[in-house]
PDB file of C-alpha atoms in Angstrom:
ATOM      1  CA  UNK A  53       2.418  -7.013 -22.867  1.00 73.00           C
ATOM      2  CA  UNK A  54       0.299  -3.974 -23.614  1.00 84.00           C
ATOM      3  CA  UNK A  55      -1.994  -4.346 -20.579  1.00 95.00           C
ATOM      4  CA  UNK A  56       0.688  -2.947 -18.367  1.00 96.00           C
ATOM      5  CA  UNK A  57       0.523  -0.075 -16.216  1.00 96.00           C
ATOM      6  CA  UNK A  58       4.191   1.078 -15.102  1.00 97.00           C
ATOM      7  CA  UNK A  59       3.991   4.505 -12.927  1.00 97.00           C
ATOM      8  CA  UNK A  60       6.950   6.102 -11.322  1.00 96.00           C
ATOM      9  CA  UNK A  61       5.122   9.409 -11.046  1.00 95.00           C
ATOM     10  CA  UNK A  62       7.774  11.521 -12.971  1.00 92.00           C
ATOM     11  CA  UNK A  63       5.118  13.422 -14.476  1.00 91.00           C
ATOM     12  CA  UNK A  64       1.633  14.387 -13.567  1.00 90.00           C
ATOM     13  CA  UNK A  65      -0.180  11.604 -11.840  1.00 90.00           C
ATOM     14  CA  UNK A  66      -3.007  11.749 -14.237  1.00 94.00           C
ATOM     15  CA  UNK A  67      -4.209   8.059 -13.613  1.00 96.00           C
ATOM     16  CA  UNK A  68      -4.604   8.519  -9.994  1.00 97.00           C
ATOM     17  CA  UNK A  69      -6.812  10.855  -7.658  1.00 96.00           C
ATOM     18  CA  UNK A  70      -6.292  11.793  -3.923  1.00 95.00           C
ATOM     19  CA  UNK A  71      -9.288  10.496  -2.061  1.00 96.00           C
ATOM     20  CA  UNK A  72      -7.787  11.504   1.320  1.00 95.00           C
ATOM     21  CA  UNK A  73      -5.208  13.450   2.627  1.00 94.00           C
ATOM     22  CA  UNK A  74      -2.811  15.452   0.102  1.00 94.00           C
ATOM     23  CA  UNK A  75      -0.629  13.579  -2.416  1.00 96.00           C
ATOM     24  CA  UNK A  76       2.486  15.397  -3.740  1.00 95.00           C
ATOM     25  CA  UNK A  77       6.271  15.159  -4.127  1.00 95.00           C
ATOM     26  CA  UNK A  78       8.188  15.500  -0.661  1.00 94.00           C
ATOM     27  CA  UNK A  79      11.171  13.961   0.874  1.00 95.00           C
ATOM     28  CA  UNK A  80      10.736  10.636   2.688  1.00 96.00           C
ATOM     29  CA  UNK A  81      13.563  11.203   5.411  1.00 95.00           C
ATOM     30  CA  UNK A  82      13.689  14.589   7.632  1.00 88.00           C
ATOM     31  CA  UNK A  83      17.624  13.997   7.668  1.00 84.00           C
ATOM     32  CA  UNK A  84      18.104  13.865   3.724  1.00 88.00           C
ATOM     33  CA  UNK A  85      15.374  16.570   2.375  1.00 87.00           C
ATOM     34  CA  UNK A  86      16.830  16.109  -1.356  1.00 90.00           C
ATOM     35  CA  UNK A  87      15.222  12.390  -1.717  1.00 93.00           C
ATOM     36  CA  UNK A  88      12.025  13.243  -2.924  1.00 96.00           C
ATOM     37  CA  UNK A  89       9.266  10.718  -3.936  1.00 97.00           C
ATOM     38  CA  UNK A  90       4.866  10.677  -4.301  1.00 97.00           C
ATOM     39  CA  UNK A  91       3.575  11.078  -0.412  1.00 96.00           C
ATOM     40  CA  UNK A  92       0.304  10.936   0.761  1.00 95.00           C
ATOM     41  CA  UNK A  93      -0.052  12.725   3.970  1.00 93.00           C
ATOM     42  CA  UNK A  94      -1.892  15.296   6.189  1.00 92.00           C
ATOM     43  CA  UNK A  95      -4.405  13.123   7.135  1.00 93.00           C
ATOM     44  CA  UNK A  96      -4.896  10.010   9.733  1.00 92.00           C
ATOM     45  CA  UNK A  97      -5.869   8.017   6.602  1.00 95.00           C
ATOM     46  CA  UNK A  98      -4.213   9.264   3.279  1.00 96.00           C
ATOM     47  CA  UNK A  99      -5.515   7.441   0.456  1.00 97.00           C
ATOM     48  CA  UNK A 100      -4.795   7.348  -3.319  1.00 98.00           C
ATOM     49  CA  UNK A 101      -7.305   5.984  -5.706  1.00 98.00           C
ATOM     50  CA  UNK A 102      -7.177   4.565  -9.370  1.00 98.00           C
ATOM     51  CA  UNK A 103      -9.150   6.355 -12.064  1.00 98.00           C
ATOM     52  CA  UNK A 104      -9.571   3.146 -13.956  1.00 97.00           C
ATOM     53  CA  UNK A 105     -11.675   0.048 -12.426  1.00 98.00           C
ATOM     54  CA  UNK A 106     -10.218  -3.100 -13.301  1.00 97.00           C
ATOM     55  CA  UNK A 107     -12.058  -6.412 -13.993  1.00 97.00           C
ATOM     56  CA  UNK A 108     -10.853 -10.276 -14.594  1.00 96.00           C
ATOM     57  CA  UNK A 109      -7.292 -11.132 -13.421  1.00 97.00           C
ATOM     58  CA  UNK A 110      -4.874  -8.712 -12.437  1.00 98.00           C
ATOM     59  CA  UNK A 111      -1.741  -8.010 -10.199  1.00 98.00           C
ATOM     60  CA  UNK A 112      -0.698  -4.774  -8.876  1.00 98.00           C
ATOM     61  CA  UNK A 113       2.762  -4.159  -7.224  1.00 98.00           C
ATOM     62  CA  UNK A 114       3.675  -1.270  -5.235  1.00 98.00           C
ATOM     63  CA  UNK A 115       6.982  -0.043  -4.099  1.00 98.00           C
ATOM     64  CA  UNK A 116       6.037   1.895  -0.737  1.00 98.00           C
ATOM     65  CA  UNK A 117       7.546   3.023   2.344  1.00 98.00           C
ATOM     66  CA  UNK A 118       6.466   4.948   5.716  1.00 97.00           C
ATOM     67  CA  UNK A 119       7.499   8.809   5.397  1.00 95.00           C
ATOM     68  CA  UNK A 120       9.700   9.793   8.339  1.00 95.00           C
ATOM     69  CA  UNK A 121       7.883  12.091  10.566  1.00 92.00           C
ATOM     70  CA  UNK A 122      10.174  12.500  13.789  1.00 91.00           C
ATOM     71  CA  UNK A 123      13.599  14.208  13.479  1.00 85.00           C
ATOM     72  CA  UNK A 124      14.956  11.820  16.357  1.00 86.00           C
ATOM     73  CA  UNK A 125      14.480   8.304  17.177  1.00 91.00           C
ATOM     74  CA  UNK A 126      12.476   6.138  16.434  1.00 95.00           C
ATOM     75  CA  UNK A 127      12.016   8.405  13.634  1.00 94.00           C
ATOM     76  CA  UNK A 128       8.182   7.367  12.648  1.00 94.00           C
ATOM     77  CA  UNK A 129       5.360   7.741  14.830  1.00 92.00           C
ATOM     78  CA  UNK A 130       3.187   4.876  13.362  1.00 93.00           C
ATOM     79  CA  UNK A 131       5.545   2.595  11.169  1.00 96.00           C
ATOM     80  CA  UNK A 132       3.692   0.001   8.810  1.00 97.00           C
ATOM     81  CA  UNK A 133       0.145   0.343   7.491  1.00 97.00           C
ATOM     82  CA  UNK A 134       1.477   0.074   4.238  1.00 98.00           C
ATOM     83  CA  UNK A 135      -2.025  -1.192   2.435  1.00 98.00           C
ATOM     84  CA  UNK A 136      -3.754  -1.783  -0.851  1.00 98.00           C
ATOM     85  CA  UNK A 137      -7.482  -2.061  -1.648  1.00 98.00           C
ATOM     86  CA  UNK A 138      -8.270  -3.684  -5.059  1.00 98.00           C
ATOM     87  CA  UNK A 139     -11.939  -3.966  -6.647  1.00 98.00           C
ATOM     88  CA  UNK A 140     -13.094  -0.824  -4.224  1.00 98.00           C
ATOM     89  CA  UNK A 141     -15.755   1.833  -5.568  1.00 98.00           C
ATOM     90  CA  UNK A 142     -13.206   4.666  -5.815  1.00 98.00           C
ATOM     91  CA  UNK A 143     -15.152   6.084  -2.207  1.00 97.00           C
ATOM     92  CA  UNK A 144     -14.960   3.864   0.379  1.00 97.00           C
ATOM     93  CA  UNK A 145     -12.037   1.385   1.165  1.00 97.00           C
ATOM     94  CA  UNK A 146     -14.379  -1.380   3.014  1.00 96.00           C
ATOM     95  CA  UNK A 147     -15.981  -1.515  -0.329  1.00 98.00           C
ATOM     96  CA  UNK A 148     -13.441  -4.096  -1.766  1.00 98.00           C
ATOM     97  CA  UNK A 149     -10.663  -6.262  -0.699  1.00 98.00           C
ATOM     98  CA  UNK A 150      -8.036  -4.760   1.702  1.00 98.00           C
ATOM     99  CA  UNK A 151      -4.595  -6.283   2.287  1.00 98.00           C
ATOM    100  CA  UNK A 152      -3.162  -4.748   5.542  1.00 98.00           C
ATOM    101  CA  UNK A 153       0.678  -4.939   5.834  1.00 98.00           C
ATOM    102  CA  UNK A 154       2.223  -4.404   9.304  1.00 98.00           C
ATOM    103  CA  UNK A 155      -0.961  -3.122  10.805  1.00 97.00           C
ATOM    104  CA  UNK A 156      -2.436  -2.830  14.379  1.00 96.00           C
ATOM    105  CA  UNK A 157       0.817  -0.981  15.609  1.00 94.00           C
ATOM    106  CA  UNK A 158       3.013  -2.802  13.384  1.00 97.00           C
ATOM    107  CA  UNK A 159       2.314  -6.489  15.265  1.00 97.00           C
ATOM    108  CA  UNK A 160       0.479  -8.487  12.131  1.00 98.00           C
ATOM    109  CA  UNK A 161      -1.142  -8.207   8.257  1.00 98.00           C
ATOM    110  CA  UNK A 162      -4.366  -9.282   7.404  1.00 98.00           C
ATOM    111  CA  UNK A 163      -6.702  -8.978   4.647  1.00 98.00           C
ATOM    112  CA  UNK A 164     -10.551  -8.376   4.412  1.00 98.00           C
ATOM    113  CA  UNK A 165     -13.321  -8.681   2.380  1.00 98.00           C
ATOM    114  CA  UNK A 166     -15.362  -5.622   2.766  1.00 97.00           C
ATOM    115  CA  UNK A 167     -16.065  -5.260   6.239  1.00 93.00           C
ATOM    116  CA  UNK A 168     -15.000  -8.951   6.966  1.00 97.00           C
ATOM    117  CA  UNK A 169     -11.806 -10.450   7.948  1.00 98.00           C
ATOM    118  CA  UNK A 170     -11.424 -13.084   5.493  1.00 97.00           C
ATOM    119  CA  UNK A 171      -8.027 -15.017   6.308  1.00 98.00           C
ATOM    120  CA  UNK A 172      -5.886 -15.314   9.114  1.00 98.00           C
ATOM    121  CA  UNK A 173      -3.427 -12.858  10.198  1.00 98.00           C
ATOM    122  CA  UNK A 174       0.280 -12.912   9.683  1.00 98.00           C
ATOM    123  CA  UNK A 175       3.083 -11.913  11.358  1.00 98.00           C
ATOM    124  CA  UNK A 176       5.440 -12.782   8.184  1.00 98.00           C
ATOM    125  CA  UNK A 177       7.666 -10.304   6.269  1.00 98.00           C
ATOM    126  CA  UNK A 178       7.782  -7.901   9.094  1.00 98.00           C
ATOM    127  CA  UNK A 179      11.131  -5.941  10.048  1.00 97.00           C
ATOM    128  CA  UNK A 180      12.331  -5.955  13.294  1.00 95.00           C
ATOM    129  CA  UNK A 181      12.445  -3.062  15.123  1.00 96.00           C
ATOM    130  CA  UNK A 182      10.755  -0.669  12.445  1.00 97.00           C
ATOM    131  CA  UNK A 183      12.814   2.623  13.727  1.00 97.00           C
ATOM    132  CA  UNK A 184      15.240   5.415  11.865  1.00 96.00           C
ATOM    133  CA  UNK A 185      18.437   3.494  13.612  1.00 95.00           C
ATOM    134  CA  UNK A 186      17.478   0.371  11.409  1.00 97.00           C
ATOM    135  CA  UNK A 187      18.516   0.752   8.057  1.00 96.00           C
ATOM    136  CA  UNK A 188      16.711  -2.585   6.907  1.00 96.00           C
ATOM    137  CA  UNK A 189      13.742  -0.288   7.697  1.00 98.00           C
ATOM    138  CA  UNK A 190      14.630   2.970   7.224  1.00 97.00           C
ATOM    139  CA  UNK A 191      16.174   2.640   3.770  1.00 96.00           C
ATOM    140  CA  UNK A 192      13.790  -0.255   2.445  1.00 98.00           C
ATOM    141  CA  UNK A 193      11.350  -0.025  -0.362  1.00 98.00           C
ATOM    142  CA  UNK A 194       8.615  -2.282   0.656  1.00 98.00           C
ATOM    143  CA  UNK A 195       7.209  -4.409  -2.595  1.00 98.00           C
ATOM    144  CA  UNK A 196       3.713  -4.993  -1.686  1.00 98.00           C
ATOM    145  CA  UNK A 197       1.812  -7.438  -4.577  1.00 98.00           C
ATOM    146  CA  UNK A 198      -1.807  -8.513  -4.796  1.00 98.00           C
ATOM    147  CA  UNK A 199      -2.902 -10.882  -7.337  1.00 98.00           C
ATOM    148  CA  UNK A 200      -6.125 -11.720  -8.292  1.00 98.00           C
ATOM    149  CA  UNK A 201      -6.703 -15.033 -10.478  1.00 98.00           C
ATOM    150  CA  UNK A 202     -10.388 -16.105 -10.764  1.00 97.00           C
ATOM    151  CA  UNK A 203     -11.889 -15.970  -7.483  1.00 97.00           C
ATOM    152  CA  UNK A 204      -8.442 -16.255  -5.693  1.00 98.00           C
ATOM    153  CA  UNK A 205      -6.827 -13.298  -4.076  1.00 98.00           C
ATOM    154  CA  UNK A 206      -3.216 -13.569  -2.807  1.00 98.00           C
ATOM    155  CA  UNK A 207      -1.380 -10.774  -0.382  1.00 98.00           C
ATOM    156  CA  UNK A 208       2.262 -10.640  -0.883  1.00 98.00           C
ATOM    157  CA  UNK A 209       5.473  -8.798   0.780  1.00 98.00           C
ATOM    158  CA  UNK A 210       8.767  -8.840  -0.711  1.00 98.00           C
ATOM    159  CA  UNK A 211       8.245 -12.592  -2.213  1.00 97.00           C
ATOM    160  CA  UNK A 212       6.351 -13.514   0.799  1.00 98.00           C
ATOM    161  CA  UNK A 213       3.078 -14.564   1.035  1.00 98.00           C
ATOM    162  CA  UNK A 214       1.244 -13.235   3.672  1.00 98.00           C
ATOM    163  CA  UNK A 215      -2.450 -14.416   3.046  1.00 98.00           C
ATOM    164  CA  UNK A 216      -4.715 -16.129   0.234  1.00 98.00           C
ATOM    165  CA  UNK A 217      -8.356 -16.099  -0.080  1.00 98.00           C
ATOM    166  CA  UNK A 218     -10.882 -17.767  -2.275  1.00 98.00           C
ATOM    167  CA  UNK A 219     -13.988 -15.822  -2.442  1.00 98.00           C
ATOM    168  CA  UNK A 220     -17.165 -18.019  -3.156  1.00 98.00           C
ATOM    169  CA  UNK A 221     -18.892 -14.602  -4.329  1.00 97.00           C
ATOM    170  CA  UNK A 222     -16.186 -12.376  -5.849  1.00 97.00           C
ATOM    171  CA  UNK A 223     -16.328  -8.803  -6.270  1.00 98.00           C
ATOM    172  CA  UNK A 224     -16.514  -8.639  -9.953  1.00 96.00           C
ATOM    173  CA  UNK A 225     -14.453  -5.151 -10.318  1.00 97.00           C
ATOM    174  CA  UNK A 226     -13.442  -2.101  -8.922  1.00 98.00           C
ATOM    175  CA  UNK A 227     -10.686   0.593  -8.526  1.00 98.00           C
ATOM    176  CA  UNK A 228      -7.283   0.301  -6.407  1.00 98.00           C
ATOM    177  CA  UNK A 229      -6.170   2.358  -3.609  1.00 98.00           C
ATOM    178  CA  UNK A 230      -3.298   2.887  -2.015  1.00 98.00           C
ATOM    179  CA  UNK A 231      -3.488   3.792   1.371  1.00 98.00           C
ATOM    180  CA  UNK A 232      -1.945   3.959   5.196  1.00 97.00           C
ATOM    181  CA  UNK A 233      -3.069   5.024   8.844  1.00 93.00           C
ATOM    182  CA  UNK A 234      -0.834   7.940  10.474  1.00 82.00           C
ATOM    183  CA  UNK A 235      -1.157   9.806  13.917  1.00 74.00           C
ATOM    184  CA  UNK A 236      -3.661  11.551  15.033  1.00 72.00           C
ATOM    185  CA  UNK A 237      -2.020  14.973  13.763  1.00 75.00           C
ATOM    186  CA  UNK A 238      -1.701  13.735  10.258  1.00 74.00           C
ATOM    187  CA  UNK A 239       1.812  13.439  10.165  1.00 82.00           C
ATOM    188  CA  UNK A 240       3.802  10.755   8.336  1.00 87.00           C
ATOM    189  CA  UNK A 241       2.185   9.112   5.658  1.00 94.00           C
ATOM    190  CA  UNK A 242       3.050   6.808   2.909  1.00 97.00           C
ATOM    191  CA  UNK A 243       5.668   7.109   0.122  1.00 97.00           C
ATOM    192  CA  UNK A 244       4.788   5.490  -3.514  1.00 98.00           C
ATOM    193  CA  UNK A 245       8.161   5.051  -5.516  1.00 98.00           C
ATOM    194  CA  UNK A 246       6.684   2.990  -8.321  1.00 98.00           C
ATOM    195  CA  UNK A 247       3.423   1.167  -9.200  1.00 98.00           C
ATOM    196  CA  UNK A 248       3.123  -1.521 -11.649  1.00 98.00           C
ATOM    197  CA  UNK A 249      -0.236  -3.207 -12.356  1.00 98.00           C
ATOM    198  CA  UNK A 250      -0.880  -5.788 -15.023  1.00 97.00           C
ATOM    199  CA  UNK A 251      -4.513  -6.463 -15.970  1.00 97.00           C
ATOM    200  CA  UNK A 252      -6.714  -8.475 -18.418  1.00 93.00           C
TER     201      UNK A 252
END
């Protein structure tokens, strides 16, 4: 269909703007600096916003991972928190629906409507031992997907449904944000290989 955005960031990311942190092409692994993708880093909470706002039904799918920030084991100072916010105002993450994957120190995933947690937390789709020694984590691109149909929101990772919520008072429209939570020094961050967005 014509209402599809498929961005691999091989050219200037003109559909996006950095809300927080520094977003640029850099290496994912400190042991293999030749492999590079778009990354958000140099902030405790790097945030990348879409310039375009979306209303109605849509699905956003992001292929993301953590940026390696330690040269030895475990390789990652803060694994997880590969998060997507939809229907946001382009300024504040708590203005829309926020889908958190592997948050709370890599223990659970959750769904928030603005400042309120609106669905039970999930332990599904978490990779056991999220370190550089586990290739199922170290080399994996997580497919984080958020679907909106009417007043229903669904959050999936690698085809596993983590949470679902029917909003009696749906947020009508807004922008999309990709973001993570890093350590206090602003190291690590989020790698983004591809974003696909189907919209009404």
